[in-house]
Amino acid sequence: MDKIRDLASKKAAVIFTKSSCCMCHSIKALFYELGASPAIHELDQEPSGREMEKALQRLGSNPCVPAVFIGGKYVGSSKDIISLHLDGSLKRMLIDAGAIWF
């Protein structure tokens, strides 16, 4: 859990993903389209990826990826991010966290 919190606090936007996850790819593409450059952590490429996966599940991320943090706070998984985008609040959150500047 400490590793997740440490990594999540190092950049304004952080996404924990798996390289084979299509929803992860979609969420990353959305962030890039909005002008953000999130830190991406591919759990299937990390030596401690399994433990990180379990920690994300304990945080409430179900499924465990993608798990999105903005401003160091857990925001949610793909369905949460899509909902925030559709109601217009995702962009505001990214601006407030300093992930985008417009």
PDB file of C-alpha atoms in Angstrom:
ATOM      1  CA  MET A   1       0.000   0.000   0.000  1.00  0.00           C
ATOM      2  CA  ASP A   2       2.856   2.392   0.784  1.00  0.00           C
ATOM      3  CA  LYS A   3       4.352   1.886  -2.670  1.00  0.00           C
ATOM      4  CA  ILE A   4       0.999   2.738  -4.288  1.00  0.00           C
ATOM      5  CA  ARG A   5       0.650   5.911  -2.217  1.00  0.00           C
ATOM      6  CA  ASP A   6       4.257   6.895  -2.920  1.00  0.00           C
ATOM      7  CA  LEU A   7       3.919   6.430  -6.681  1.00  0.00           C
ATOM      8  CA  ALA A   8       0.493   8.100  -6.739  1.00  0.00           C
ATOM      9  CA  SER A   9       1.848  11.226  -5.058  1.00  0.00           C
ATOM     10  CA  LYS A  10       4.799  11.758  -7.414  1.00  0.00           C
ATOM     11  CA  LYS A  11       2.818  13.242 -10.300  1.00  0.00           C
ATOM     12  CA  ALA A  12      -0.450  15.165 -10.705  1.00  0.00           C
ATOM     13  CA  ALA A  13      -2.070  12.263 -12.576  1.00  0.00           C
ATOM     14  CA  VAL A  14      -1.123   8.604 -12.148  1.00  0.00           C
ATOM     15  CA  ILE A  15      -2.687   5.553 -13.783  1.00  0.00           C
ATOM     16  CA  PHE A  16      -1.998   1.969 -12.741  1.00  0.00           C
ATOM     17  CA  THR A  17      -2.640  -0.328 -15.693  1.00  0.00           C
ATOM     18  CA  LYS A  18      -1.857  -3.637 -17.328  1.00  0.00           C
ATOM     19  CA  SER A  19      -0.410  -3.749 -20.820  1.00  0.00           C
ATOM     20  CA  SER A  20      -3.103  -6.175 -22.039  1.00  0.00           C
ATOM     21  CA  CYS A  21      -6.098  -4.196 -20.696  1.00  0.00           C
ATOM     22  CA  CYS A  22      -8.200  -2.485 -23.380  1.00  0.00           C
ATOM     23  CA  MET A  23      -9.974  -0.208 -20.856  1.00  0.00           C
ATOM     24  CA  CYS A  24      -6.583   0.877 -19.551  1.00  0.00           C
ATOM     25  CA  HIS A  25      -5.611   1.876 -23.069  1.00  0.00           C
ATOM     26  CA  SER A  26      -8.858   3.851 -23.442  1.00  0.00           C
ATOM     27  CA  ILE A  27      -8.360   5.729 -20.165  1.00  0.00           C
ATOM     28  CA  LYS A  28      -4.754   6.560 -21.061  1.00  0.00           C
ATOM     29  CA  ALA A  29      -5.925   7.825 -24.475  1.00  0.00           C
ATOM     30  CA  LEU A  30      -8.586  10.001 -22.798  1.00  0.00           C
ATOM     31  CA  PHE A  31      -5.994  11.597 -20.518  1.00  0.00           C
ATOM     32  CA  TYR A  32      -3.670  12.281 -23.457  1.00  0.00           C
ATOM     33  CA  GLU A  33      -6.586  13.738 -25.432  1.00  0.00           C
ATOM     34  CA  LEU A  34      -7.332  16.102 -22.543  1.00  0.00           C
ATOM     35  CA  GLY A  35      -3.694  17.242 -22.588  1.00  0.00           C
ATOM     36  CA  ALA A  36      -2.496  15.395 -19.495  1.00  0.00           C
ATOM     37  CA  SER A  37       0.698  13.378 -19.330  1.00  0.00           C
ATOM     38  CA  PRO A  38       0.006  10.904 -16.532  1.00  0.00           C
ATOM     39  CA  ALA A  39       2.584   8.643 -14.972  1.00  0.00           C
ATOM     40  CA  ILE A  40       1.747   5.134 -16.152  1.00  0.00           C
ATOM     41  CA  HIS A  41       2.609   2.097 -14.058  1.00  0.00           C
ATOM     42  CA  GLU A  42       2.077  -1.213 -15.873  1.00  0.00           C
ATOM     43  CA  LEU A  43       1.503  -3.734 -13.087  1.00  0.00           C
ATOM     44  CA  ASP A  44       2.304  -6.693 -15.312  1.00  0.00           C
ATOM     45  CA  GLN A  45       5.744  -5.154 -15.933  1.00  0.00           C
ATOM     46  CA  GLU A  46       6.484  -4.338 -12.278  1.00  0.00           C
ATOM     47  CA  PRO A  47       8.374  -6.846 -10.091  1.00  0.00           C
ATOM     48  CA  SER A  48       5.925  -6.174  -7.241  1.00  0.00           C
ATOM     49  CA  GLY A  49       2.903  -5.899  -9.545  1.00  0.00           C
ATOM     50  CA  ARG A  50       0.866  -8.642  -7.836  1.00  0.00           C
ATOM     51  CA  GLU A  51       1.194  -6.996  -4.427  1.00  0.00           C
ATOM     52  CA  MET A  52       0.333  -3.619  -5.947  1.00  0.00           C
ATOM     53  CA  GLU A  53      -2.742  -5.183  -7.566  1.00  0.00           C
ATOM     54  CA  LYS A  54      -3.921  -6.471  -4.179  1.00  0.00           C
ATOM     55  CA  ALA A  55      -3.304  -3.062  -2.589  1.00  0.00           C
ATOM     56  CA  LEU A  56      -5.416  -1.383  -5.286  1.00  0.00           C
ATOM     57  CA  GLN A  57      -8.224  -3.856  -4.644  1.00  0.00           C
ATOM     58  CA  ARG A  58      -8.073  -3.014  -0.923  1.00  0.00           C
ATOM     59  CA  LEU A  59      -8.460   0.662  -1.894  1.00  0.00           C
ATOM     60  CA  GLY A  60     -11.681  -0.282  -3.660  1.00  0.00           C
ATOM     61  CA  SER A  61     -10.497  -0.490  -7.249  1.00  0.00           C
ATOM     62  CA  ASN A  62     -12.629  -3.214  -8.804  1.00  0.00           C
ATOM     63  CA  PRO A  63     -11.441  -4.277 -11.289  1.00  0.00           C
ATOM     64  CA  CYS A  64      -8.010  -3.377  -9.995  1.00  0.00           C
ATOM     65  CA  VAL A  65      -6.967  -1.681 -13.264  1.00  0.00           C
ATOM     66  CA  PRO A  66      -7.143   0.930 -14.482  1.00  0.00           C
ATOM     67  CA  ALA A  67      -6.765   2.680 -11.148  1.00  0.00           C
ATOM     68  CA  VAL A  68      -6.556   6.462 -11.473  1.00  0.00           C
ATOM     69  CA  PHE A  69      -5.100   8.917  -8.980  1.00  0.00           C
ATOM     70  CA  ILE A  70      -5.362  12.673  -9.450  1.00  0.00           C
ATOM     71  CA  GLY A  71      -3.574  15.002  -7.087  1.00  0.00           C
ATOM     72  CA  GLY A  72      -2.425  12.000  -5.061  1.00  0.00           C
ATOM     73  CA  LYS A  73      -6.003  10.870  -4.350  1.00  0.00           C
ATOM     74  CA  TYR A  74      -7.659   7.727  -5.631  1.00  0.00           C
ATOM     75  CA  VAL A  75     -10.386   8.760  -8.078  1.00  0.00           C
ATOM     76  CA  GLY A  76     -11.566   5.407  -9.361  1.00  0.00           C
ATOM     77  CA  SER A  77     -11.513   2.910 -12.163  1.00  0.00           C
ATOM     78  CA  SER A  78     -12.633   3.222 -15.780  1.00  0.00           C
ATOM     79  CA  LYS A  79     -16.362   3.601 -15.092  1.00  0.00           C
ATOM     80  CA  ASP A  80     -15.692   6.364 -12.567  1.00  0.00           C
ATOM     81  CA  ILE A  81     -13.352   8.211 -14.919  1.00  0.00           C
ATOM     82  CA  ILE A  82     -15.788   7.984 -17.832  1.00  0.00           C
ATOM     83  CA  SER A  83     -18.609   9.309 -15.612  1.00  0.00           C
ATOM     84  CA  LEU A  84     -16.430  12.205 -14.449  1.00  0.00           C
ATOM     85  CA  HIS A  85     -15.500  12.976 -18.048  1.00  0.00           C
ATOM     86  CA  LEU A  86     -19.114  12.927 -19.214  1.00  0.00           C
ATOM     87  CA  ASP A  87     -20.267  15.324 -16.498  1.00  0.00           C
ATOM     88  CA  GLY A  88     -17.310  17.640 -17.185  1.00  0.00           C
ATOM     89  CA  SER A  89     -15.604  17.328 -13.814  1.00  0.00           C
ATOM     90  CA  LEU A  90     -12.587  15.246 -14.916  1.00  0.00           C
ATOM     91  CA  LYS A  91     -11.039  18.149 -16.803  1.00  0.00           C
ATOM     92  CA  ARG A  92     -11.579  20.449 -13.809  1.00  0.00           C
ATOM     93  CA  MET A  93      -9.942  17.904 -11.495  1.00  0.00           C
ATOM     94  CA  LEU A  94      -6.931  17.669 -13.812  1.00  0.00           C
ATOM     95  CA  ILE A  95      -6.638  21.466 -13.967  1.00  0.00           C
ATOM     96  CA  ASP A  96      -6.931  21.804 -10.174  1.00  0.00           C
ATOM     97  CA  ALA A  97      -4.217  19.149  -9.683  1.00  0.00           C
ATOM     98  CA  GLY A  98      -1.897  20.851 -12.174  1.00  0.00           C
ATOM     99  CA  ALA A  99      -2.010  17.989 -14.689  1.00  0.00           C
ATOM    100  CA  ILE A 100      -3.235  20.341 -17.422  1.00  0.00           C
ATOM    101  CA  TRP A 101      -3.057  24.126 -17.660  1.00  0.00           C
ATOM    102  CA  PHE A 102      -6.070  25.380 -19.597  1.00  0.00           C
TER     103      PHE A 102
END
